[in-house]
Short mmCIF file of N, CA, C and O in Angstrom, two decimals:
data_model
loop_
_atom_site.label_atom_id
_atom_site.label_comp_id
_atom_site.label_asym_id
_atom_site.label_seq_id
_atom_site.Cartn_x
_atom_site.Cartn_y
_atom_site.Cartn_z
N UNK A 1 -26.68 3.08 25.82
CA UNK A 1 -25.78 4.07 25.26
C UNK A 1 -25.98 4.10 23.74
O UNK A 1 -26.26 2.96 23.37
N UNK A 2 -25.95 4.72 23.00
CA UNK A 2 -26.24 5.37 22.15
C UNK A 2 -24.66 5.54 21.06
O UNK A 2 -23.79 6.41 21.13
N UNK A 3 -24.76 4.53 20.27
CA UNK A 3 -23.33 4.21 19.34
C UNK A 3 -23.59 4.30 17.82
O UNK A 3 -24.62 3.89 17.30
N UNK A 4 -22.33 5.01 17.02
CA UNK A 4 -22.50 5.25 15.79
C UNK A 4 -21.35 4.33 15.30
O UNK A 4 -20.19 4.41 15.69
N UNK A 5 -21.71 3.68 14.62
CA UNK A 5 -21.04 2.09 13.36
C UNK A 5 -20.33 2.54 12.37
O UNK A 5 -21.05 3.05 11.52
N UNK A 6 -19.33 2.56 12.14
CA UNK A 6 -19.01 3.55 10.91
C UNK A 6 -18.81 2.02 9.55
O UNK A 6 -18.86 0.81 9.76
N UNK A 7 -18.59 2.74 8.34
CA UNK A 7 -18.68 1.76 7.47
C UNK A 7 -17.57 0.44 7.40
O UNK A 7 -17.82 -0.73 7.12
N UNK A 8 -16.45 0.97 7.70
CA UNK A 8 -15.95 -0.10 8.10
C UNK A 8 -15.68 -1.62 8.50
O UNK A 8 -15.03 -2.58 8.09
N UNK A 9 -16.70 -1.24 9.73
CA UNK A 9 -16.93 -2.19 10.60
C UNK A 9 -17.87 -3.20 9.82
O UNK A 9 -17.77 -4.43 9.77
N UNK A 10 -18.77 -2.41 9.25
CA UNK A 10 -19.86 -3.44 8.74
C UNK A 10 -19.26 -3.95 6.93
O UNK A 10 -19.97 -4.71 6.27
N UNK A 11 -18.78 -3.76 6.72
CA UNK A 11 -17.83 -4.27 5.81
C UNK A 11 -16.96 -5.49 5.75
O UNK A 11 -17.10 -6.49 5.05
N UNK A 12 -16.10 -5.20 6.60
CA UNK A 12 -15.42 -6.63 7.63
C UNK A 12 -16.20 -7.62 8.05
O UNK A 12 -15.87 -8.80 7.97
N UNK A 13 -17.79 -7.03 8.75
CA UNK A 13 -18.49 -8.14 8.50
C UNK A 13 -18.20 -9.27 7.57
O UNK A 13 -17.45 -10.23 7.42
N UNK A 14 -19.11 -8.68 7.05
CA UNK A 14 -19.37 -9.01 5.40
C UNK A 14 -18.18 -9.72 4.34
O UNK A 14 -18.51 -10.61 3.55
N UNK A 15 -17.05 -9.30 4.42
CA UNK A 15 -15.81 -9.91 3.91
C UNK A 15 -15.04 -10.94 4.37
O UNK A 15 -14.14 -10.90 5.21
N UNK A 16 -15.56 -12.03 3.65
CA UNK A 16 -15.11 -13.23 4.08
C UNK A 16 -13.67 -13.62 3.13
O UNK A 16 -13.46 -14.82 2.95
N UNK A 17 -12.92 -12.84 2.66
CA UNK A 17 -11.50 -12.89 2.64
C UNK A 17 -10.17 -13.11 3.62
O UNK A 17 -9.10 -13.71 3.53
N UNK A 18 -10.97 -12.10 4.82
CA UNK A 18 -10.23 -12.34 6.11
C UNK A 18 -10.89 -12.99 6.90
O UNK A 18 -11.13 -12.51 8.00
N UNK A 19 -11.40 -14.39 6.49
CA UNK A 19 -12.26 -14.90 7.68
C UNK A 19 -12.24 -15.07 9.49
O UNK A 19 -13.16 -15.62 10.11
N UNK A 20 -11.17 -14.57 10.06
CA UNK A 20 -10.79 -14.43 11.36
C UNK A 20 -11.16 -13.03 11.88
O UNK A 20 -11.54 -12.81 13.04
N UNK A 21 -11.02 -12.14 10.94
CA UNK A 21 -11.29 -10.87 11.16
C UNK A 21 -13.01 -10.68 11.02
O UNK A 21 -13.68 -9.84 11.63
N UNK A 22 -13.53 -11.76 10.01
CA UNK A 22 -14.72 -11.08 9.59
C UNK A 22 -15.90 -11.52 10.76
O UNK A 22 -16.96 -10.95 11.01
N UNK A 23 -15.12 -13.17 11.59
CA UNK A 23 -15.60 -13.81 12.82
C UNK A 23 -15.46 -12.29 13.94
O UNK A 23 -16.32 -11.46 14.24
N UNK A 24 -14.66 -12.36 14.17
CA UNK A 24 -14.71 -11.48 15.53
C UNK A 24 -15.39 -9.85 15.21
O UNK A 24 -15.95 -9.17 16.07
N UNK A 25 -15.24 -9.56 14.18
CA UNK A 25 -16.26 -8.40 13.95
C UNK A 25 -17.89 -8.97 14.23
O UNK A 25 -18.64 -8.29 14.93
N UNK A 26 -18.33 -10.21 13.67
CA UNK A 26 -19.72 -10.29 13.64
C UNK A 26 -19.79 -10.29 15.02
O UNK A 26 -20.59 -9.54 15.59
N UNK A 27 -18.83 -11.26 15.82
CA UNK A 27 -19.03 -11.25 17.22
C UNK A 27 -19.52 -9.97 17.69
O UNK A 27 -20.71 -9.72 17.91
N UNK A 28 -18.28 -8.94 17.89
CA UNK A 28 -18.69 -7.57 18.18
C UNK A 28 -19.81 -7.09 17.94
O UNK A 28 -20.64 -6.78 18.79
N UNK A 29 -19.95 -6.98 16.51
CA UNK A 29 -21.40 -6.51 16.21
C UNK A 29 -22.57 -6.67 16.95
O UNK A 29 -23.27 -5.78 17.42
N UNK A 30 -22.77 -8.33 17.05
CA UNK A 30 -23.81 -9.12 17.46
C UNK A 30 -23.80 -8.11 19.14
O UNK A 30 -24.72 -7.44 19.61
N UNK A 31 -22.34 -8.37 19.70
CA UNK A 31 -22.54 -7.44 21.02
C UNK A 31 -23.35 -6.17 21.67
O UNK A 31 -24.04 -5.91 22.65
N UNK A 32 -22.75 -5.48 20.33
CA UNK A 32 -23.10 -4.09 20.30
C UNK A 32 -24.75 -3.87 20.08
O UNK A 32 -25.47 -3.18 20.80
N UNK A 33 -25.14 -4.58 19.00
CA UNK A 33 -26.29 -4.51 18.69
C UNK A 33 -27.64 -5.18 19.39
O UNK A 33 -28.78 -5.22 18.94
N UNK A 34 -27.09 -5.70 20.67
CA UNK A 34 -27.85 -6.33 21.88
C UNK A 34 -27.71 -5.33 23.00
O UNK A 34 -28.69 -5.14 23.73
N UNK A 35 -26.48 -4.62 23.23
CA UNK A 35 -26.50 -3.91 24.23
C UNK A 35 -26.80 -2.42 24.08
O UNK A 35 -27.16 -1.89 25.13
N UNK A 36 -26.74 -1.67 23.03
CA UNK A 36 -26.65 -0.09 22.66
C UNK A 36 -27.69 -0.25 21.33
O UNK A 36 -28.00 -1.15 20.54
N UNK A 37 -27.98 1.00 21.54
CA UNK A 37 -28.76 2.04 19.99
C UNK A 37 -27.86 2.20 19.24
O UNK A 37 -27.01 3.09 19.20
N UNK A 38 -28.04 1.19 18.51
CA UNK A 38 -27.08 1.97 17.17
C UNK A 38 -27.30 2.69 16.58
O UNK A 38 -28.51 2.87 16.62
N UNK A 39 -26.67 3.56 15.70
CA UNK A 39 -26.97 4.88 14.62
C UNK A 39 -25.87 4.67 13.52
O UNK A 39 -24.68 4.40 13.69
N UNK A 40 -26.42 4.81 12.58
CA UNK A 40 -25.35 4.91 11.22
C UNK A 40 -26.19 6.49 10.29
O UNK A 40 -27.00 7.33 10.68
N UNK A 41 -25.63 6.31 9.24
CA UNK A 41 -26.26 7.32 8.48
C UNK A 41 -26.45 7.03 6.98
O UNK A 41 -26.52 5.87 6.58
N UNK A 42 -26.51 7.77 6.40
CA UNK A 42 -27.06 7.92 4.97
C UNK A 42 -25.75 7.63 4.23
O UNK A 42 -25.85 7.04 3.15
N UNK A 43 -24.34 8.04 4.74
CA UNK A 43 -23.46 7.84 4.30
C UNK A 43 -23.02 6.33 4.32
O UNK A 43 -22.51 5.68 3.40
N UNK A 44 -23.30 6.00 5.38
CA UNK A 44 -22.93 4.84 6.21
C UNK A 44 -23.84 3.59 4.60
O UNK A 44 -23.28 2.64 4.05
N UNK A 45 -24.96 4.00 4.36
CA UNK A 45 -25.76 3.07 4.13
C UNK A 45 -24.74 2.82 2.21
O UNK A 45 -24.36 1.75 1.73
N UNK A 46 -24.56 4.56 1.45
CA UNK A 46 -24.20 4.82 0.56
C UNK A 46 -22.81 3.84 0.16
O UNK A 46 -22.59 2.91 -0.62
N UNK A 47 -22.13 4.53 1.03
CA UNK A 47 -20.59 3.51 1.06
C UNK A 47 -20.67 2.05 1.22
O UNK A 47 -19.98 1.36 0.47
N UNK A 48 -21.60 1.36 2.32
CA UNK A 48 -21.48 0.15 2.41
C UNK A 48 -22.12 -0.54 0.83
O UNK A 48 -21.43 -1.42 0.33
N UNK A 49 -23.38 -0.14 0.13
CA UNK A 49 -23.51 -0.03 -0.59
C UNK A 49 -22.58 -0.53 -1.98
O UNK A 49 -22.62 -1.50 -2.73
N UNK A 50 -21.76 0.69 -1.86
CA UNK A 50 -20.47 0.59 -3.26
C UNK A 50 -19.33 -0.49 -2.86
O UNK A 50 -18.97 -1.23 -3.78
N UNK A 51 -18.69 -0.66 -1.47
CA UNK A 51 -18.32 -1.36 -1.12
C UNK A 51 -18.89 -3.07 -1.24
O UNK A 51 -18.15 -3.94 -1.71
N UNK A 52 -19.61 -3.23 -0.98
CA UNK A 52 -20.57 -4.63 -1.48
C UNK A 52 -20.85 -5.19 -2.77
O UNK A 52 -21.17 -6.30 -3.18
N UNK A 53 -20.53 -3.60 -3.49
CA UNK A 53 -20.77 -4.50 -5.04
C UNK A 53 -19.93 -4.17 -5.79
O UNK A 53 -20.06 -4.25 -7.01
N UNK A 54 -18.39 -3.51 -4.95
CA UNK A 54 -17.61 -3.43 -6.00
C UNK A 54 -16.10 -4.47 -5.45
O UNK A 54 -15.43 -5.13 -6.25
N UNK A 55 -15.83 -4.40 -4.03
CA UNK A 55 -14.62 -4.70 -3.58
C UNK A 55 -14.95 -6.24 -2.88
O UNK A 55 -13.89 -6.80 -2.61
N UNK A 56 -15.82 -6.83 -2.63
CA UNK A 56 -16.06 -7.84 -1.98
C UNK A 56 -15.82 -9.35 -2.71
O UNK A 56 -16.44 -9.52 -3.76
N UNK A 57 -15.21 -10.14 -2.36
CA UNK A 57 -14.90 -11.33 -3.36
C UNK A 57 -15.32 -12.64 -2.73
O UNK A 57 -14.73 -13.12 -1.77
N UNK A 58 -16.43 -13.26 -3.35
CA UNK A 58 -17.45 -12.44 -4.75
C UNK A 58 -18.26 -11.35 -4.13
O UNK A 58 -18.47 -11.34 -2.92
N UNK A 59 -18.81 -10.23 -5.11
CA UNK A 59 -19.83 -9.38 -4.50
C UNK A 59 -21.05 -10.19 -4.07
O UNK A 59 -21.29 -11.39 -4.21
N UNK A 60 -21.86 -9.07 -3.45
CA UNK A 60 -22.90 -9.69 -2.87
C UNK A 60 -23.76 -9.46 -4.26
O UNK A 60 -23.51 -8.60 -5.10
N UNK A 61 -25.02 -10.57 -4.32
CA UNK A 61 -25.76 -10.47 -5.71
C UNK A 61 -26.63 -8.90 -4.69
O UNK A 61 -26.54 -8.35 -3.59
N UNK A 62 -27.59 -8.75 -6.23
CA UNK A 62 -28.54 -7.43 -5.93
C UNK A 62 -29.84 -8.29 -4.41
O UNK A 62 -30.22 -7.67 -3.41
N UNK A 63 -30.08 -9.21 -4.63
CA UNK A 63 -31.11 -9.94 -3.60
C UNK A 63 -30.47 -9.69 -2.15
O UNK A 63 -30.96 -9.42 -1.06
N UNK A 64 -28.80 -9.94 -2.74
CA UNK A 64 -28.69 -10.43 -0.79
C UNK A 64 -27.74 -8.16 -0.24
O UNK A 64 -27.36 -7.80 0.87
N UNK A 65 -27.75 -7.40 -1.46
CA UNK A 65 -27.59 -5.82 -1.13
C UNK A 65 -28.93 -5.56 -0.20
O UNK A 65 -28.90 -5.33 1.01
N UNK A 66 -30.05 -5.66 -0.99
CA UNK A 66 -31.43 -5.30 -0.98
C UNK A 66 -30.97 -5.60 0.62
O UNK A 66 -30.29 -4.87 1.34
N UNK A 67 -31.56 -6.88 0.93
CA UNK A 67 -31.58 -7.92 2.31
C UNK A 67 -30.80 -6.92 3.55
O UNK A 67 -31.21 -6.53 4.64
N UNK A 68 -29.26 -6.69 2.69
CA UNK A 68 -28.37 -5.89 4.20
C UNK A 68 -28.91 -4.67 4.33
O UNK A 68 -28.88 -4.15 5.44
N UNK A 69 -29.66 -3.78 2.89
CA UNK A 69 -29.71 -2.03 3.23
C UNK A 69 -30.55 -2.56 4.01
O UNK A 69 -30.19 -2.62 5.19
N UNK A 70 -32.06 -3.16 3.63
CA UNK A 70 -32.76 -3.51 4.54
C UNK A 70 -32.88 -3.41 5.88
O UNK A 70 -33.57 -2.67 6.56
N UNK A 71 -31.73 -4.69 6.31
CA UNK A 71 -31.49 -4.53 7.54
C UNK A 71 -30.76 -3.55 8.32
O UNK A 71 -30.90 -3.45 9.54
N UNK A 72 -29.91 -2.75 7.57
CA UNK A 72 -29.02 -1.52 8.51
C UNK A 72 -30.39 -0.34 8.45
O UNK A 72 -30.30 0.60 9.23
N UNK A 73 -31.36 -0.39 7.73
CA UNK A 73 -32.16 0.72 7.98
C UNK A 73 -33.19 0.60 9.20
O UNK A 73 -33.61 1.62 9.74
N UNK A 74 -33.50 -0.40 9.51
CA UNK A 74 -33.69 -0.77 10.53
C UNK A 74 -33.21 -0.09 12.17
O UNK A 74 -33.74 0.04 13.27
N UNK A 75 -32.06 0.18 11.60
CA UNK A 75 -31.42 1.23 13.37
C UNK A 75 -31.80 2.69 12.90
O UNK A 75 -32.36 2.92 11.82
N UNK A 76 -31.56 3.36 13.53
CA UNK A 76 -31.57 5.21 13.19
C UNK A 76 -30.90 5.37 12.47
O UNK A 76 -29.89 4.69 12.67
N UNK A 77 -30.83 6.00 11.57
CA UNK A 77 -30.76 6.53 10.04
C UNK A 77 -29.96 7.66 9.90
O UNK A 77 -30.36 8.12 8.84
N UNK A 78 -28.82 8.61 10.43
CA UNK A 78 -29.27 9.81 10.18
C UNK A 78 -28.82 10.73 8.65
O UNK A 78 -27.82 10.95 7.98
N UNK A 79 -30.11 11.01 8.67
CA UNK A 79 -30.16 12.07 6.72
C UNK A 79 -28.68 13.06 6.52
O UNK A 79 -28.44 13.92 7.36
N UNK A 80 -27.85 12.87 5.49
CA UNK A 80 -27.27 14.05 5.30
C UNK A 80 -28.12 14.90 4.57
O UNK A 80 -28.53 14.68 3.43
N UNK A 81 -28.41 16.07 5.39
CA UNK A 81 -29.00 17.64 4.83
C UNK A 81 -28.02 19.02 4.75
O UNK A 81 -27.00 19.24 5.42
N UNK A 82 -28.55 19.74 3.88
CA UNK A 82 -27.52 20.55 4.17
C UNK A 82 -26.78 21.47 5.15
O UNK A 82 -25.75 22.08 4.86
N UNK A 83 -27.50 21.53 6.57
CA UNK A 83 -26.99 21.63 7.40
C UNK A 83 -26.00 20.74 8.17
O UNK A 83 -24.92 21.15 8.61
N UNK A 84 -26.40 19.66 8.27
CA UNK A 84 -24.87 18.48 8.37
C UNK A 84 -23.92 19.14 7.30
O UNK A 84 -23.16 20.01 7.74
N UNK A 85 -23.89 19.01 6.67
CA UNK A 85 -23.00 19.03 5.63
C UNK A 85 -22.53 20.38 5.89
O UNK A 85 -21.40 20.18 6.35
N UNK A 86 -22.76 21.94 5.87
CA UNK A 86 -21.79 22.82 6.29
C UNK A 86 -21.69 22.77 7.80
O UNK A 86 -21.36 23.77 8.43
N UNK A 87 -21.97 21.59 8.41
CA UNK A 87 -21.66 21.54 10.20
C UNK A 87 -20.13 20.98 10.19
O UNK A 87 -19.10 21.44 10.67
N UNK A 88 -20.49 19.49 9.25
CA UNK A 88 -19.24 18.70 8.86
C UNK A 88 -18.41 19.47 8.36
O UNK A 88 -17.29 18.96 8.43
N UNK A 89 -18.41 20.78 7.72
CA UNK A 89 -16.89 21.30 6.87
C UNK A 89 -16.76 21.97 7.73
O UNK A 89 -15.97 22.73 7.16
N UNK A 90 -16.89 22.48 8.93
CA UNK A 90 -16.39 23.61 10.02
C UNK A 90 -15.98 22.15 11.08
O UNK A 90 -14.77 22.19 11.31
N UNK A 91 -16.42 21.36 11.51
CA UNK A 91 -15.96 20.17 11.89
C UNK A 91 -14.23 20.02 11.56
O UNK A 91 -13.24 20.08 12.29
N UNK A 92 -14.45 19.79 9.93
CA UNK A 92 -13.30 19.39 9.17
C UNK A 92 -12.36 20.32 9.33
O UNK A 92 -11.19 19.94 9.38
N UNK A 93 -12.60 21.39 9.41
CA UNK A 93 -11.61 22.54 9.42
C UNK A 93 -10.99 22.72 10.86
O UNK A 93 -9.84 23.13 11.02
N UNK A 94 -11.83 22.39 11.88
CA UNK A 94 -11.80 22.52 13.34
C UNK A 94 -10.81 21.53 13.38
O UNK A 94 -9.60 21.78 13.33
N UNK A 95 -11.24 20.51 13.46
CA UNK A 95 -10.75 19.53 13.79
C UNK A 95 -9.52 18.72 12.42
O UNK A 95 -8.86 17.72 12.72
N UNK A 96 -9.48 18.93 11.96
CA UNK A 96 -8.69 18.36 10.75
C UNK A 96 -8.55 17.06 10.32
O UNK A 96 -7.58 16.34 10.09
N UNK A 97 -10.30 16.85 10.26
CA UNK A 97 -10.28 15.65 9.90
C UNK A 97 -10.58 15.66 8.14
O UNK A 97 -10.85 16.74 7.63
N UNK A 98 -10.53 14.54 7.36
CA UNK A 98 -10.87 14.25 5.78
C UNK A 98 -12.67 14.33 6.03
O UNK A 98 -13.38 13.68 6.80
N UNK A 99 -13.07 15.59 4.85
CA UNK A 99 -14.24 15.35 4.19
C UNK A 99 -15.26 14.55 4.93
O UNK A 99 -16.12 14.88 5.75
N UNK A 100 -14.83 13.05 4.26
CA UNK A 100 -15.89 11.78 4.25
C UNK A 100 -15.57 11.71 5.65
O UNK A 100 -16.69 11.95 6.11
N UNK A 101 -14.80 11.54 6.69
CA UNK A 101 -14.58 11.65 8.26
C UNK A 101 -15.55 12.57 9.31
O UNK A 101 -16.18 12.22 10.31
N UNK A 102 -15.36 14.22 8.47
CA UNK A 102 -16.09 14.89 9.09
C UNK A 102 -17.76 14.46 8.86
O UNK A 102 -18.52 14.70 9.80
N UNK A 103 -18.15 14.02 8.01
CA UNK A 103 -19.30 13.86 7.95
C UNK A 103 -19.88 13.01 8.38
O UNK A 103 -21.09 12.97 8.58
N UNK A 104 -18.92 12.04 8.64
CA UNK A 104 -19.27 10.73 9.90
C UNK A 104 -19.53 11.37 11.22
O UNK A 104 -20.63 11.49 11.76
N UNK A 105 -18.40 11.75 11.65
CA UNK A 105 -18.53 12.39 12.79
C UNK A 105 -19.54 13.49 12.95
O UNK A 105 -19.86 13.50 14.14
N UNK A 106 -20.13 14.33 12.35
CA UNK A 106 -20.70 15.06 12.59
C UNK A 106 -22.15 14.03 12.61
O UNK A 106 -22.95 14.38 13.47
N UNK A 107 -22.48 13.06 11.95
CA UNK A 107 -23.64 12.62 12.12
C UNK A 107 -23.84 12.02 13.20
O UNK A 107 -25.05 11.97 13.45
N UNK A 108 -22.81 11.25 14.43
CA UNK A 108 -21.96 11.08 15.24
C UNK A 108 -22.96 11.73 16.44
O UNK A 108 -23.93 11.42 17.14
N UNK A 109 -21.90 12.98 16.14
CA UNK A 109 -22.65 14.12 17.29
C UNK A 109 -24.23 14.73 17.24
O UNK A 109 -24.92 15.31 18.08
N UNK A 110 -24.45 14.34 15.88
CA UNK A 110 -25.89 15.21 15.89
C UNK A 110 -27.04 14.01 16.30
O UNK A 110 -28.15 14.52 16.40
N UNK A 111 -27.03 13.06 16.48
CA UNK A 111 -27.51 12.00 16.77
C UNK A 111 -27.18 11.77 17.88
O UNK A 111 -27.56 10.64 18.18
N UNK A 112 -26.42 12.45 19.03
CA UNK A 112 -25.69 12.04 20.58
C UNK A 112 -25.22 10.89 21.05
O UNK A 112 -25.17 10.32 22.14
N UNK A 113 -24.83 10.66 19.76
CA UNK A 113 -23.91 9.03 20.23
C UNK A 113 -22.71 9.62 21.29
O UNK A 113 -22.18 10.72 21.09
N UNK A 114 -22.40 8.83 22.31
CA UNK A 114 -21.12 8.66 23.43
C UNK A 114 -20.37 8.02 22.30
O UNK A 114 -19.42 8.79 22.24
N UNK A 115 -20.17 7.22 21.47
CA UNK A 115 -18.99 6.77 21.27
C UNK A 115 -19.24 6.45 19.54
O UNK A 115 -20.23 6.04 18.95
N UNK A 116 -18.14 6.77 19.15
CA UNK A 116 -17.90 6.37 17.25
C UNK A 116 -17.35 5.26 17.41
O UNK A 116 -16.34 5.10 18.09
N UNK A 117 -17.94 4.36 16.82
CA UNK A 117 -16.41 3.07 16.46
C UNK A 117 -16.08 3.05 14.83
O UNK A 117 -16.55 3.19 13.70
N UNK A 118 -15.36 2.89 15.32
CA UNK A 118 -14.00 3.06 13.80
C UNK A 118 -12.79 2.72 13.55
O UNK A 118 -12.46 2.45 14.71
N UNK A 119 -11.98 2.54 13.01
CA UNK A 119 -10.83 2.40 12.79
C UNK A 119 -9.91 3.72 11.88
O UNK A 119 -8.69 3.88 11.90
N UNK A 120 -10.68 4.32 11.30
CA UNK A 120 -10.05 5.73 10.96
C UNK A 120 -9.88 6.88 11.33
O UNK A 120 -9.41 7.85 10.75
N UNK A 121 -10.43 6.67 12.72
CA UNK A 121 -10.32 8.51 13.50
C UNK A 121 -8.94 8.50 14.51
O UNK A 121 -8.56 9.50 15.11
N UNK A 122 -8.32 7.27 14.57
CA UNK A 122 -6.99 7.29 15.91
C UNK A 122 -8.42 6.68 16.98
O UNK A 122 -9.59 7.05 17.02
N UNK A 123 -7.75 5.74 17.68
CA UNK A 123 -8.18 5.03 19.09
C UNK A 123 -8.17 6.36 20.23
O UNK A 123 -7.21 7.11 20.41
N UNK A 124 -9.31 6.42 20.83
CA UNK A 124 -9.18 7.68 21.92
C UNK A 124 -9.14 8.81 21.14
O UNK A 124 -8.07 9.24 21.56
N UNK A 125 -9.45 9.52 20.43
CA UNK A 125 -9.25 10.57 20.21
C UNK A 125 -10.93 10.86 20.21
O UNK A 125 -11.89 10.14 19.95
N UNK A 126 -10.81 12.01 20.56
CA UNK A 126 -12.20 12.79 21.37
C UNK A 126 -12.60 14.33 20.51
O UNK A 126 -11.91 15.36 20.47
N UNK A 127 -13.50 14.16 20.08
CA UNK A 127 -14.34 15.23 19.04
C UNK A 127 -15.63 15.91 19.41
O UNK A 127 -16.75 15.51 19.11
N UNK A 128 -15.38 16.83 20.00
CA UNK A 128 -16.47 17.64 21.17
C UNK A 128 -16.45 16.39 22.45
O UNK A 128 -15.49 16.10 23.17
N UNK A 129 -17.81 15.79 22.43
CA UNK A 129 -18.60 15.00 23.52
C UNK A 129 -18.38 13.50 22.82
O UNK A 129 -19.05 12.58 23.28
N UNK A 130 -17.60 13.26 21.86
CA UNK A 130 -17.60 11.77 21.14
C UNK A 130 -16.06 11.18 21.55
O UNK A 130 -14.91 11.62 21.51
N UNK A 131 -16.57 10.20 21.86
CA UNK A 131 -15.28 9.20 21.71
C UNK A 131 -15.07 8.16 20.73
O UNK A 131 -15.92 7.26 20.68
N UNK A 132 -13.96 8.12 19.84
CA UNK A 132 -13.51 7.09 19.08
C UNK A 132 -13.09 5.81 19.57
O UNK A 132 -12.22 5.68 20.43
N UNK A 133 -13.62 4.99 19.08
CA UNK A 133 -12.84 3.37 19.62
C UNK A 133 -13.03 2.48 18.07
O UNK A 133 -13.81 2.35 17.12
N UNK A 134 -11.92 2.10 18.52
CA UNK A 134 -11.49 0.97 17.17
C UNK A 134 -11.66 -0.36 17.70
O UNK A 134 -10.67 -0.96 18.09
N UNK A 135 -12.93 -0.94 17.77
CA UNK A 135 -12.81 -2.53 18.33
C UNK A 135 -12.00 -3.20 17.79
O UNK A 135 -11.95 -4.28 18.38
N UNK A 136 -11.29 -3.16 16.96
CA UNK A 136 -9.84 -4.02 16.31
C UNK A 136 -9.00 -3.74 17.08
O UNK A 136 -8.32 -4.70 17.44
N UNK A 137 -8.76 -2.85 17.47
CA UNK A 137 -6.98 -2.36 18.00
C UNK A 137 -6.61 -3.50 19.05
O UNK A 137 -7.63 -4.02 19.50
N UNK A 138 -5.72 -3.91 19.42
CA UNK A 138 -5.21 -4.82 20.51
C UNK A 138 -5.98 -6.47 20.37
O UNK A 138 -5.68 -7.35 21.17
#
């Protein structure tokens, strides 16, 4: 199956502030990334990015950024072009989701992932052919 990571998730990784939280995310991860295709995007890579070297305590140095883009480029990639991008604002408008949301999701669908995981779209909530799941919830 065919799954899109949103930034989030791989963040929590990475943040060893909540170390209970940041355990059972890698768990997940490790899951996911044995059983399904993952897909992230350009956004995905951008945000985790700023997130890593601005909010993380301590940040990650530039050696061990390099190391993670590295490795998230490694799964499918997908480019924001400008067709994503006016797909995502009729998305946004459709659906009423935020901007930076629609453009997740739309990379989401254009890549045929069955399922988004996230924690910012609502648990179950369904966007064309995509399903949201929040591996945190419960």
């Amino acid at each position: 199956m065919r799954v899109f990571i949103d930034t989030n998730l791989w963040a929590y990784r990475l943040d060893q502030r909540e170390p209970a939280k940041s355990g059972r995310v890698h768990e997940w991860l490790a899951d996911i990334v044995a059983d399904h295709e993952v897909v992230i995007s350009t956004q995905v890579l951008i945000e985790l990015r700023s997130v890593v070297s601005r909010k993380l305590q301590p940040p990650l140095t530039n050696q061990q950024m390099t190391a993670l883009l590295e490795a998230l480029a490694g799964f499918e990639v997908v480019s924001s072009d400008a067709n994503l991008i006016l797909d995502a604002h009729q998305l946004a408008i459709r659906e009423q989701l935020s901007w930076f949301d629609a453009l997740i999701a739309e990379a989401a669908i254009r890549s045929r992932c069955s399922v988004l995981y996230s924690e910012d779209f609502g648990h179950g909530r369904r966007i064309t052919d995509l399903v949201v799941v929040n591996p945190l919830r419960g």
